[in-house]
């Protein structure tokens, strides 16, 4: 049948005029790009345009709102002065340092907890499937709700955490009233929210490891701990690197959780970079250009992390 159809197809193709064949070739090449137009339009409208607009704003001294009839609101071109001013901006430097410390502390703790949960909840039974769902559930909730929930849990006099501590005769802890404890509270709440996603990523990595390695190790009498350190951890290294990068990106963007949990307090103890950018743009007059410059710094940090993540994904593939 194939032998009969092929000559007929060649005959029909050869019978088509050259202009018709060229039109068909052009249509086949252009059609995929035409299908991509809606997606490309959304990317341009919601990603590229705001990015370019933000970088353009960083070159001006201006407010968020520009009124043509009010000369004092008109943008004034200052070049790179907004970026230079960030060096002497104490609020920006302190919030950037706090954000980096938050990332350095929260991400490793989150990775260790997520990996432990993935290993413990790996068995494919209904009970462990239910436990994985419980752990993953917070990741599906808005960070605003997570912050409000933990604000109640960390309450000084009526919070559940202090109530549990009181059962062990431990004095109430001022979780949200003391600088260091408030920072610890933010780390705990963020880890609780992020652990479920990372646990699922680790579970997919564990599934990809061949059971033959463990069977061979068991035959040799290797302990479970040595199997974990000599088989599981080395083979999970690419997955772990991806988890670290993705978690770091999320940690640099922490904002809603802090606003709903501590409001940046006590004082400015938990004011991180995103909140500083927001306060600079919307609470200080004619400072939107500086806020755009701060956003550009954050963009560079996130872009570097994204490039690292892409390279790790390629190496994993």
PDB file of C-alpha atoms in Angstrom:
ATOM      1  CA  UNK A   1       0.000   0.000   0.000  1.00  0.00           C
ATOM      2  CA  UNK A   2       2.830   2.371   0.931  1.00  0.00           C
ATOM      3  CA  UNK A   3       4.567   1.583  -2.311  1.00  0.00           C
ATOM      4  CA  UNK A   4       1.395   2.596  -4.190  1.00  0.00           C
ATOM      5  CA  UNK A   5       0.753   5.816  -2.217  1.00  0.00           C
ATOM      6  CA  UNK A   6       4.316   7.193  -2.376  1.00  0.00           C
ATOM      7  CA  UNK A   7       4.469   7.465  -6.205  1.00  0.00           C
ATOM      8  CA  UNK A   8       0.984   9.029  -6.215  1.00  0.00           C
ATOM      9  CA  UNK A   9       2.059  11.642  -3.601  1.00  0.00           C
ATOM     10  CA  UNK A  10       5.267  12.428  -5.515  1.00  0.00           C
ATOM     11  CA  UNK A  11       3.226  12.768  -8.667  1.00  0.00           C
ATOM     12  CA  UNK A  12       0.758  15.170  -7.012  1.00  0.00           C
ATOM     13  CA  UNK A  13       3.615  17.246  -5.491  1.00  0.00           C
ATOM     14  CA  UNK A  14       5.413  17.412  -8.805  1.00  0.00           C
ATOM     15  CA  UNK A  15       2.160  18.414 -10.485  1.00  0.00           C
ATOM     16  CA  UNK A  16       1.774  21.493  -8.223  1.00  0.00           C
ATOM     17  CA  UNK A  17       3.100  24.730  -9.736  1.00  0.00           C
ATOM     18  CA  UNK A  18       6.338  26.161  -8.199  1.00  0.00           C
ATOM     19  CA  UNK A  19       4.522  29.218  -6.808  1.00  0.00           C
ATOM     20  CA  UNK A  20       2.062  26.995  -4.942  1.00  0.00           C
ATOM     21  CA  UNK A  21       4.902  24.932  -3.411  1.00  0.00           C
ATOM     22  CA  UNK A  22       6.718  28.085  -2.247  1.00  0.00           C
ATOM     23  CA  UNK A  23       3.487  29.387  -0.712  1.00  0.00           C
ATOM     24  CA  UNK A  24       3.035  26.077   1.110  1.00  0.00           C
ATOM     25  CA  UNK A  25       6.600  26.146   2.405  1.00  0.00           C
ATOM     26  CA  UNK A  26       6.195  29.726   3.675  1.00  0.00           C
ATOM     27  CA  UNK A  27       2.911  28.828   5.335  1.00  0.00           C
ATOM     28  CA  UNK A  28       4.479  25.861   7.161  1.00  0.00           C
ATOM     29  CA  UNK A  29       7.381  28.026   8.396  1.00  0.00           C
ATOM     30  CA  UNK A  30       5.274  31.019   9.453  1.00  0.00           C
ATOM     31  CA  UNK A  31       2.353  29.157  11.038  1.00  0.00           C
ATOM     32  CA  UNK A  32       4.201  28.113  14.263  1.00  0.00           C
ATOM     33  CA  UNK A  33       5.274  31.731  14.862  1.00  0.00           C
ATOM     34  CA  UNK A  34       1.691  32.877  14.283  1.00  0.00           C
ATOM     35  CA  UNK A  35       0.486  30.454  16.963  1.00  0.00           C
ATOM     36  CA  UNK A  36       3.062  31.881  19.367  1.00  0.00           C
ATOM     37  CA  UNK A  37       1.845  35.472  18.923  1.00  0.00           C
ATOM     38  CA  UNK A  38      -0.663  35.467  21.860  1.00  0.00           C
ATOM     39  CA  UNK A  39       1.957  34.126  24.276  1.00  0.00           C
ATOM     40  CA  UNK A  40       4.622  36.517  22.994  1.00  0.00           C
ATOM     41  CA  UNK A  41       2.157  39.393  23.368  1.00  0.00           C
ATOM     42  CA  UNK A  42       1.501  38.496  27.004  1.00  0.00           C
ATOM     43  CA  UNK A  43       5.240  38.224  27.714  1.00  0.00           C
ATOM     44  CA  UNK A  44       5.876  41.618  26.141  1.00  0.00           C
ATOM     45  CA  UNK A  45       2.920  43.276  27.924  1.00  0.00           C
ATOM     46  CA  UNK A  46       3.468  41.866  31.403  1.00  0.00           C
ATOM     47  CA  UNK A  47       7.223  41.174  31.522  1.00  0.00           C
ATOM     48  CA  UNK A  48       9.359  43.026  28.983  1.00  0.00           C
ATOM     49  CA  UNK A  49       7.451  46.332  28.966  1.00  0.00           C
ATOM     50  CA  UNK A  50       7.380  46.694  32.805  1.00  0.00           C
ATOM     51  CA  UNK A  51      11.075  45.741  32.891  1.00  0.00           C
ATOM     52  CA  UNK A  52      12.077  48.345  30.312  1.00  0.00           C
ATOM     53  CA  UNK A  53       9.760  50.931  31.884  1.00  0.00           C
ATOM     54  CA  UNK A  54      11.289  50.286  35.314  1.00  0.00           C
ATOM     55  CA  UNK A  55      14.845  50.672  34.016  1.00  0.00           C
ATOM     56  CA  UNK A  56      13.787  53.879  32.240  1.00  0.00           C
ATOM     57  CA  UNK A  57      12.222  55.232  35.443  1.00  0.00           C
ATOM     58  CA  UNK A  58      15.468  54.586  37.335  1.00  0.00           C
ATOM     59  CA  UNK A  59      17.121  57.327  35.246  1.00  0.00           C
ATOM     60  CA  UNK A  60      14.753  60.053  36.510  1.00  0.00           C
ATOM     61  CA  UNK A  61      13.912  61.869  39.696  1.00  0.00           C
ATOM     62  CA  UNK A  62      10.143  61.501  39.774  1.00  0.00           C
ATOM     63  CA  UNK A  63       7.133  60.381  41.741  1.00  0.00           C
ATOM     64  CA  UNK A  64       4.766  57.524  41.055  1.00  0.00           C
ATOM     65  CA  UNK A  65       2.162  59.909  39.612  1.00  0.00           C
ATOM     66  CA  UNK A  66       3.046  62.569  37.010  1.00  0.00           C
ATOM     67  CA  UNK A  67       0.624  65.497  36.525  1.00  0.00           C
ATOM     68  CA  UNK A  68       1.386  67.585  33.416  1.00  0.00           C
ATOM     69  CA  UNK A  69      -0.316  70.618  34.978  1.00  0.00           C
ATOM     70  CA  UNK A  70       1.921  70.419  38.112  1.00  0.00           C
ATOM     71  CA  UNK A  71       5.552  71.210  37.248  1.00  0.00           C
ATOM     72  CA  UNK A  72       6.895  69.813  40.555  1.00  0.00           C
ATOM     73  CA  UNK A  73       5.721  66.312  39.538  1.00  0.00           C
ATOM     74  CA  UNK A  74       7.407  66.301  36.132  1.00  0.00           C
ATOM     75  CA  UNK A  75      10.302  63.798  35.810  1.00  0.00           C
ATOM     76  CA  UNK A  76      13.836  65.190  35.910  1.00  0.00           C
ATOM     77  CA  UNK A  77      16.585  63.251  34.125  1.00  0.00           C
ATOM     78  CA  UNK A  78      19.420  62.403  36.558  1.00  0.00           C
ATOM     79  CA  UNK A  79      21.219  59.611  34.677  1.00  0.00           C
ATOM     80  CA  UNK A  80      22.805  57.047  37.020  1.00  0.00           C
ATOM     81  CA  UNK A  81      22.562  59.263  40.119  1.00  0.00           C
ATOM     82  CA  UNK A  82      19.779  57.100  41.554  1.00  0.00           C
ATOM     83  CA  UNK A  83      22.083  54.059  41.475  1.00  0.00           C
ATOM     84  CA  UNK A  84      24.949  56.022  43.026  1.00  0.00           C
ATOM     85  CA  UNK A  85      22.660  57.270  45.798  1.00  0.00           C
ATOM     86  CA  UNK A  86      21.909  53.657  46.819  1.00  0.00           C
ATOM     87  CA  UNK A  87      25.456  53.399  48.210  1.00  0.00           C
ATOM     88  CA  UNK A  88      24.679  56.052  50.841  1.00  0.00           C
ATOM     89  CA  UNK A  89      21.080  54.902  51.370  1.00  0.00           C
ATOM     90  CA  UNK A  90      21.185  53.315  54.847  1.00  0.00           C
ATOM     91  CA  UNK A  91      17.654  51.866  54.657  1.00  0.00           C
ATOM     92  CA  UNK A  92      18.470  50.140  51.363  1.00  0.00           C
ATOM     93  CA  UNK A  93      21.810  48.760  52.557  1.00  0.00           C
ATOM     94  CA  UNK A  94      20.341  47.453  55.831  1.00  0.00           C
ATOM     95  CA  UNK A  95      17.299  45.877  54.164  1.00  0.00           C
ATOM     96  CA  UNK A  96      19.518  44.282  51.507  1.00  0.00           C
ATOM     97  CA  UNK A  97      21.781  42.866  54.225  1.00  0.00           C
ATOM     98  CA  UNK A  98      18.774  41.550  56.179  1.00  0.00           C
ATOM     99  CA  UNK A  99      17.399  39.931  53.019  1.00  0.00           C
ATOM    100  CA  UNK A 100      20.725  38.211  52.318  1.00  0.00           C
ATOM    101  CA  UNK A 101      20.886  36.979  55.942  1.00  0.00           C
ATOM    102  CA  UNK A 102      17.296  35.738  55.649  1.00  0.00           C
ATOM    103  CA  UNK A 103      18.189  33.815  52.476  1.00  0.00           C
ATOM    104  CA  UNK A 104      21.387  32.367  53.993  1.00  0.00           C
ATOM    105  CA  UNK A 105      19.549  31.174  57.123  1.00  0.00           C
ATOM    106  CA  UNK A 106      16.136  30.151  55.766  1.00  0.00           C
ATOM    107  CA  UNK A 107      17.141  28.361  52.551  1.00  0.00           C
ATOM    108  CA  UNK A 108      19.564  25.766  54.048  1.00  0.00           C
ATOM    109  CA  UNK A 109      17.130  25.007  56.891  1.00  0.00           C
ATOM    110  CA  UNK A 110      14.338  24.617  54.365  1.00  0.00           C
ATOM    111  CA  UNK A 111      16.408  22.309  52.152  1.00  0.00           C
ATOM    112  CA  UNK A 112      17.362  20.053  55.073  1.00  0.00           C
ATOM    113  CA  UNK A 113      13.762  19.872  56.334  1.00  0.00           C
ATOM    114  CA  UNK A 114      12.340  19.253  52.847  1.00  0.00           C
ATOM    115  CA  UNK A 115      14.854  16.487  52.147  1.00  0.00           C
ATOM    116  CA  UNK A 116      14.125  14.837  55.496  1.00  0.00           C
ATOM    117  CA  UNK A 117      10.385  14.957  54.828  1.00  0.00           C
ATOM    118  CA  UNK A 118      10.875  13.524  51.339  1.00  0.00           C
ATOM    119  CA  UNK A 119      12.924  10.603  52.663  1.00  0.00           C
ATOM    120  CA  UNK A 120      10.562   9.892  55.560  1.00  0.00           C
ATOM    121  CA  UNK A 121       7.376  10.160  53.464  1.00  0.00           C
ATOM    122  CA  UNK A 122       8.695   8.319  50.393  1.00  0.00           C
ATOM    123  CA  UNK A 123       6.812   4.989  50.860  1.00  0.00           C
ATOM    124  CA  UNK A 124       3.925   4.689  48.395  1.00  0.00           C
ATOM    125  CA  UNK A 125       1.124   3.896  50.826  1.00  0.00           C
ATOM    126  CA  UNK A 126      -2.171   5.684  51.458  1.00  0.00           C
ATOM    127  CA  UNK A 127      -1.049   6.810  54.908  1.00  0.00           C
ATOM    128  CA  UNK A 128       2.159   8.404  53.610  1.00  0.00           C
ATOM    129  CA  UNK A 129       0.273   9.891  50.634  1.00  0.00           C
ATOM    130  CA  UNK A 130      -2.050  11.597  53.129  1.00  0.00           C
ATOM    131  CA  UNK A 131       0.947  12.857  55.115  1.00  0.00           C
ATOM    132  CA  UNK A 132       2.537  14.271  51.931  1.00  0.00           C
ATOM    133  CA  UNK A 133      -0.740  16.076  51.143  1.00  0.00           C
ATOM    134  CA  UNK A 134      -0.786  17.604  54.628  1.00  0.00           C
ATOM    135  CA  UNK A 135       2.796  18.845  54.242  1.00  0.00           C
ATOM    136  CA  UNK A 136       2.160  20.170  50.727  1.00  0.00           C
ATOM    137  CA  UNK A 137      -1.126  21.901  51.619  1.00  0.00           C
ATOM    138  CA  UNK A 138       0.411  25.167  53.013  1.00  0.00           C
ATOM    139  CA  UNK A 139       2.182  25.742  49.677  1.00  0.00           C
ATOM    140  CA  UNK A 140      -1.202  26.203  48.016  1.00  0.00           C
ATOM    141  CA  UNK A 141      -2.290  28.942  50.442  1.00  0.00           C
ATOM    142  CA  UNK A 142      -1.688  32.655  49.915  1.00  0.00           C
ATOM    143  CA  UNK A 143       1.282  34.022  51.828  1.00  0.00           C
ATOM    144  CA  UNK A 144      -0.989  36.697  53.294  1.00  0.00           C
ATOM    145  CA  UNK A 145      -3.133  34.001  54.912  1.00  0.00           C
ATOM    146  CA  UNK A 146       0.002  32.147  56.030  1.00  0.00           C
ATOM    147  CA  UNK A 147       1.226  35.320  57.755  1.00  0.00           C
ATOM    148  CA  UNK A 148      -2.116  35.986  59.463  1.00  0.00           C
ATOM    149  CA  UNK A 149      -2.269  32.372  60.657  1.00  0.00           C
ATOM    150  CA  UNK A 150       1.217  32.470  62.129  1.00  0.00           C
ATOM    151  CA  UNK A 151       0.526  35.877  63.681  1.00  0.00           C
ATOM    152  CA  UNK A 152      -2.188  34.172  65.708  1.00  0.00           C
ATOM    153  CA  UNK A 153       0.032  31.176  66.485  1.00  0.00           C
ATOM    154  CA  UNK A 154       2.858  33.447  67.722  1.00  0.00           C
ATOM    155  CA  UNK A 155       0.607  35.647  69.883  1.00  0.00           C
ATOM    156  CA  UNK A 156       2.242  36.546  73.204  1.00  0.00           C
ATOM    157  CA  UNK A 157      -0.670  35.881  75.552  1.00  0.00           C
ATOM    158  CA  UNK A 158      -3.159  33.871  73.524  1.00  0.00           C
ATOM    159  CA  UNK A 159      -0.993  32.222  70.833  1.00  0.00           C
ATOM    160  CA  UNK A 160      -0.994  28.454  70.402  1.00  0.00           C
ATOM    161  CA  UNK A 161       2.819  28.233  70.393  1.00  0.00           C
ATOM    162  CA  UNK A 162       3.182  29.921  73.771  1.00  0.00           C
ATOM    163  CA  UNK A 163       0.312  27.826  75.139  1.00  0.00           C
ATOM    164  CA  UNK A 164       2.158  24.625  74.163  1.00  0.00           C
ATOM    165  CA  UNK A 165       5.340  25.994  75.739  1.00  0.00           C
ATOM    166  CA  UNK A 166       3.446  26.781  78.935  1.00  0.00           C
ATOM    167  CA  UNK A 167       2.503  23.090  79.239  1.00  0.00           C
ATOM    168  CA  UNK A 168       6.230  22.441  79.647  1.00  0.00           C
ATOM    169  CA  UNK A 169       6.495  25.307  82.204  1.00  0.00           C
ATOM    170  CA  UNK A 170       8.341  27.538  79.701  1.00  0.00           C
ATOM    171  CA  UNK A 171       7.730  31.275  79.995  1.00  0.00           C
ATOM    172  CA  UNK A 172       5.899  32.989  77.101  1.00  0.00           C
ATOM    173  CA  UNK A 173       8.238  33.978  74.257  1.00  0.00           C
ATOM    174  CA  UNK A 174       7.801  37.478  72.737  1.00  0.00           C
ATOM    175  CA  UNK A 175       7.859  36.122  69.178  1.00  0.00           C
ATOM    176  CA  UNK A 176       6.605  39.274  67.482  1.00  0.00           C
ATOM    177  CA  UNK A 177       7.670  41.848  70.086  1.00  0.00           C
ATOM    178  CA  UNK A 178      11.457  41.316  70.065  1.00  0.00           C
ATOM    179  CA  UNK A 179      13.750  41.920  67.053  1.00  0.00           C
ATOM    180  CA  UNK A 180      15.559  38.580  66.881  1.00  0.00           C
ATOM    181  CA  UNK A 181      12.497  36.516  67.770  1.00  0.00           C
ATOM    182  CA  UNK A 182      10.470  38.317  65.092  1.00  0.00           C
ATOM    183  CA  UNK A 183      13.107  37.438  62.482  1.00  0.00           C
ATOM    184  CA  UNK A 184      13.038  33.825  63.677  1.00  0.00           C
ATOM    185  CA  UNK A 185       9.224  33.853  63.421  1.00  0.00           C
ATOM    186  CA  UNK A 186       9.428  34.993  59.781  1.00  0.00           C
ATOM    187  CA  UNK A 187      11.948  32.224  58.992  1.00  0.00           C
ATOM    188  CA  UNK A 188       9.751  29.565  60.638  1.00  0.00           C
ATOM    189  CA  UNK A 189       6.602  30.682  58.809  1.00  0.00           C
ATOM    190  CA  UNK A 190       8.395  30.888  55.439  1.00  0.00           C
ATOM    191  CA  UNK A 191       9.944  27.416  55.850  1.00  0.00           C
ATOM    192  CA  UNK A 192       6.536  25.981  56.761  1.00  0.00           C
ATOM    193  CA  UNK A 193       5.092  27.471  53.565  1.00  0.00           C
ATOM    194  CA  UNK A 194       7.962  26.461  51.231  1.00  0.00           C
ATOM    195  CA  UNK A 195       8.755  22.977  52.582  1.00  0.00           C
ATOM    196  CA  UNK A 196       5.909  21.238  50.743  1.00  0.00           C
ATOM    197  CA  UNK A 197       7.009  22.317  47.258  1.00  0.00           C
ATOM    198  CA  UNK A 198      10.618  21.368  47.861  1.00  0.00           C
ATOM    199  CA  UNK A 199       9.576  18.042  49.379  1.00  0.00           C
ATOM    200  CA  UNK A 200       7.734  17.170  46.148  1.00  0.00           C
ATOM    201  CA  UNK A 201      10.795  18.101  44.056  1.00  0.00           C
ATOM    202  CA  UNK A 202      12.995  15.895  46.230  1.00  0.00           C
ATOM    203  CA  UNK A 203      10.460  13.068  45.968  1.00  0.00           C
ATOM    204  CA  UNK A 204      10.685  13.206  42.172  1.00  0.00           C
ATOM    205  CA  UNK A 205      14.477  13.069  42.479  1.00  0.00           C
ATOM    206  CA  UNK A 206      14.314  10.083  44.835  1.00  0.00           C
ATOM    207  CA  UNK A 207      11.972   8.273  42.435  1.00  0.00           C
ATOM    208  CA  UNK A 208      14.545   8.651  39.655  1.00  0.00           C
ATOM    209  CA  UNK A 209      17.203   6.760  41.648  1.00  0.00           C
ATOM    210  CA  UNK A 210      17.340   3.116  40.603  1.00  0.00           C
ATOM    211  CA  UNK A 211      16.504   0.663  43.442  1.00  0.00           C
ATOM    212  CA  UNK A 212      19.327  -1.558  42.151  1.00  0.00           C
ATOM    213  CA  UNK A 213      21.842   0.639  43.982  1.00  0.00           C
ATOM    214  CA  UNK A 214      20.124   0.029  47.334  1.00  0.00           C
ATOM    215  CA  UNK A 215      19.691  -3.707  46.683  1.00  0.00           C
ATOM    216  CA  UNK A 216      23.386  -4.074  45.922  1.00  0.00           C
ATOM    217  CA  UNK A 217      24.284  -2.045  49.020  1.00  0.00           C
ATOM    218  CA  UNK A 218      21.968  -4.157  51.213  1.00  0.00           C
ATOM    219  CA  UNK A 219      23.572  -7.367  49.916  1.00  0.00           C
ATOM    220  CA  UNK A 220      26.950  -5.913  50.913  1.00  0.00           C
ATOM    221  CA  UNK A 221      25.590  -5.217  54.405  1.00  0.00           C
ATOM    222  CA  UNK A 222      25.760  -1.412  54.077  1.00  0.00           C
ATOM    223  CA  UNK A 223      23.805   0.438  56.762  1.00  0.00           C
ATOM    224  CA  UNK A 224      20.872   2.688  55.896  1.00  0.00           C
ATOM    225  CA  UNK A 225      22.831   5.794  56.916  1.00  0.00           C
ATOM    226  CA  UNK A 226      25.762   4.909  54.641  1.00  0.00           C
ATOM    227  CA  UNK A 227      23.306   4.207  51.812  1.00  0.00           C
ATOM    228  CA  UNK A 228      21.859   7.692  52.360  1.00  0.00           C
ATOM    229  CA  UNK A 229      25.240   9.449  52.459  1.00  0.00           C
ATOM    230  CA  UNK A 230      26.946   7.402  49.706  1.00  0.00           C
ATOM    231  CA  UNK A 231      24.039   6.790  47.294  1.00  0.00           C
ATOM    232  CA  UNK A 232      21.104   9.113  47.930  1.00  0.00           C
ATOM    233  CA  UNK A 233      22.936  12.386  48.548  1.00  0.00           C
ATOM    234  CA  UNK A 234      25.389  12.145  45.603  1.00  0.00           C
ATOM    235  CA  UNK A 235      22.626  11.194  43.148  1.00  0.00           C
ATOM    236  CA  UNK A 236      20.351  13.935  44.512  1.00  0.00           C
ATOM    237  CA  UNK A 237      22.989  16.634  44.078  1.00  0.00           C
ATOM    238  CA  UNK A 238      21.500  18.131  40.838  1.00  0.00           C
ATOM    239  CA  UNK A 239      18.002  18.136  42.354  1.00  0.00           C
ATOM    240  CA  UNK A 240      19.325  19.748  45.511  1.00  0.00           C
ATOM    241  CA  UNK A 241      21.060  22.477  43.522  1.00  0.00           C
ATOM    242  CA  UNK A 242      17.816  23.307  41.705  1.00  0.00           C
ATOM    243  CA  UNK A 243      15.922  23.410  45.018  1.00  0.00           C
ATOM    244  CA  UNK A 244      18.515  25.759  46.524  1.00  0.00           C
ATOM    245  CA  UNK A 245      18.316  28.175  43.578  1.00  0.00           C
ATOM    246  CA  UNK A 246      14.495  28.185  43.386  1.00  0.00           C
ATOM    247  CA  UNK A 247      14.203  28.642  47.157  1.00  0.00           C
ATOM    248  CA  UNK A 248      16.736  31.484  47.082  1.00  0.00           C
ATOM    249  CA  UNK A 249      14.703  33.292  44.418  1.00  0.00           C
ATOM    250  CA  UNK A 250      11.541  32.933  46.515  1.00  0.00           C
ATOM    251  CA  UNK A 251      13.360  34.077  49.667  1.00  0.00           C
ATOM    252  CA  UNK A 252      14.669  37.234  47.977  1.00  0.00           C
ATOM    253  CA  UNK A 253      11.061  38.106  47.051  1.00  0.00           C
ATOM    254  CA  UNK A 254       9.601  37.662  50.547  1.00  0.00           C
ATOM    255  CA  UNK A 255       7.086  40.445  51.198  1.00  0.00           C
ATOM    256  CA  UNK A 256       3.432  39.445  51.732  1.00  0.00           C
ATOM    257  CA  UNK A 257       4.341  37.059  54.545  1.00  0.00           C
ATOM    258  CA  UNK A 258       6.265  39.755  56.425  1.00  0.00           C
ATOM    259  CA  UNK A 259       3.589  42.416  55.962  1.00  0.00           C
ATOM    260  CA  UNK A 260       0.836  40.166  57.323  1.00  0.00           C
ATOM    261  CA  UNK A 261       2.963  38.578  60.077  1.00  0.00           C
ATOM    262  CA  UNK A 262       5.022  41.425  61.550  1.00  0.00           C
ATOM    263  CA  UNK A 263       4.282  44.476  59.401  1.00  0.00           C
ATOM    264  CA  UNK A 264       8.049  44.977  59.204  1.00  0.00           C
ATOM    265  CA  UNK A 265       8.330  45.360  62.986  1.00  0.00           C
ATOM    266  CA  UNK A 266       9.087  45.584  65.745  1.00  0.00           C
ATOM    267  CA  UNK A 267      10.550  48.886  64.597  1.00  0.00           C
ATOM    268  CA  UNK A 268      12.195  47.982  61.277  1.00  0.00           C
ATOM    269  CA  UNK A 269      13.574  44.615  62.404  1.00  0.00           C
ATOM    270  CA  UNK A 270      11.852  42.627  59.652  1.00  0.00           C
ATOM    271  CA  UNK A 271      11.848  45.164  56.824  1.00  0.00           C
ATOM    272  CA  UNK A 272      13.325  43.300  53.849  1.00  0.00           C
ATOM    273  CA  UNK A 273      14.207  44.507  50.371  1.00  0.00           C
ATOM    274  CA  UNK A 274      10.788  44.331  48.689  1.00  0.00           C
ATOM    275  CA  UNK A 275       9.166  46.316  51.498  1.00  0.00           C
ATOM    276  CA  UNK A 276      11.921  48.938  51.285  1.00  0.00           C
ATOM    277  CA  UNK A 277      11.256  49.307  47.552  1.00  0.00           C
ATOM    278  CA  UNK A 278       7.523  49.672  48.192  1.00  0.00           C
ATOM    279  CA  UNK A 279       7.985  52.226  50.992  1.00  0.00           C
ATOM    280  CA  UNK A 280      10.453  54.245  48.914  1.00  0.00           C
ATOM    281  CA  UNK A 281       8.122  54.416  45.925  1.00  0.00           C
ATOM    282  CA  UNK A 282       4.774  55.032  47.628  1.00  0.00           C
ATOM    283  CA  UNK A 283       5.561  56.705  50.943  1.00  0.00           C
ATOM    284  CA  UNK A 284       8.351  59.141  50.008  1.00  0.00           C
ATOM    285  CA  UNK A 285       7.770  62.058  47.587  1.00  0.00           C
ATOM    286  CA  UNK A 286       9.594  62.045  44.221  1.00  0.00           C
ATOM    287  CA  UNK A 287      11.495  58.837  45.080  1.00  0.00           C
ATOM    288  CA  UNK A 288       9.977  56.457  42.522  1.00  0.00           C
ATOM    289  CA  UNK A 289      13.169  56.674  40.449  1.00  0.00           C
ATOM    290  CA  UNK A 290      15.255  55.497  43.411  1.00  0.00           C
ATOM    291  CA  UNK A 291      12.756  52.691  44.038  1.00  0.00           C
ATOM    292  CA  UNK A 292      13.153  51.682  40.376  1.00  0.00           C
ATOM    293  CA  UNK A 293      16.945  51.630  40.846  1.00  0.00           C
ATOM    294  CA  UNK A 294      16.499  49.398  43.917  1.00  0.00           C
ATOM    295  CA  UNK A 295      14.280  47.118  41.851  1.00  0.00           C
ATOM    296  CA  UNK A 296      16.976  46.968  39.175  1.00  0.00           C
ATOM    297  CA  UNK A 297      19.487  45.733  41.763  1.00  0.00           C
ATOM    298  CA  UNK A 298      17.050  43.033  42.858  1.00  0.00           C
ATOM    299  CA  UNK A 299      16.429  42.159  39.203  1.00  0.00           C
ATOM    300  CA  UNK A 300      20.157  41.598  38.637  1.00  0.00           C
ATOM    301  CA  UNK A 301      20.339  39.295  41.684  1.00  0.00           C
ATOM    302  CA  UNK A 302      17.323  37.268  40.542  1.00  0.00           C
ATOM    303  CA  UNK A 303      18.610  37.119  36.965  1.00  0.00           C
ATOM    304  CA  UNK A 304      21.929  35.675  38.143  1.00  0.00           C
ATOM    305  CA  UNK A 305      20.062  33.055  40.178  1.00  0.00           C
ATOM    306  CA  UNK A 306      17.827  32.256  37.187  1.00  0.00           C
ATOM    307  CA  UNK A 307      20.869  31.776  34.932  1.00  0.00           C
ATOM    308  CA  UNK A 308      22.398  29.441  37.511  1.00  0.00           C
ATOM    309  CA  UNK A 309      19.117  27.511  37.694  1.00  0.00           C
ATOM    310  CA  UNK A 310      18.977  27.156  33.893  1.00  0.00           C
ATOM    311  CA  UNK A 311      22.551  25.891  33.756  1.00  0.00           C
ATOM    312  CA  UNK A 312      21.821  23.369  36.484  1.00  0.00           C
ATOM    313  CA  UNK A 313      18.696  22.205  34.660  1.00  0.00           C
ATOM    314  CA  UNK A 314      20.701  21.699  31.464  1.00  0.00           C
ATOM    315  CA  UNK A 315      23.437  19.813  33.265  1.00  0.00           C
ATOM    316  CA  UNK A 316      20.769  17.637  34.900  1.00  0.00           C
ATOM    317  CA  UNK A 317      19.243  16.910  31.505  1.00  0.00           C
TER     318      UNK A 317
END
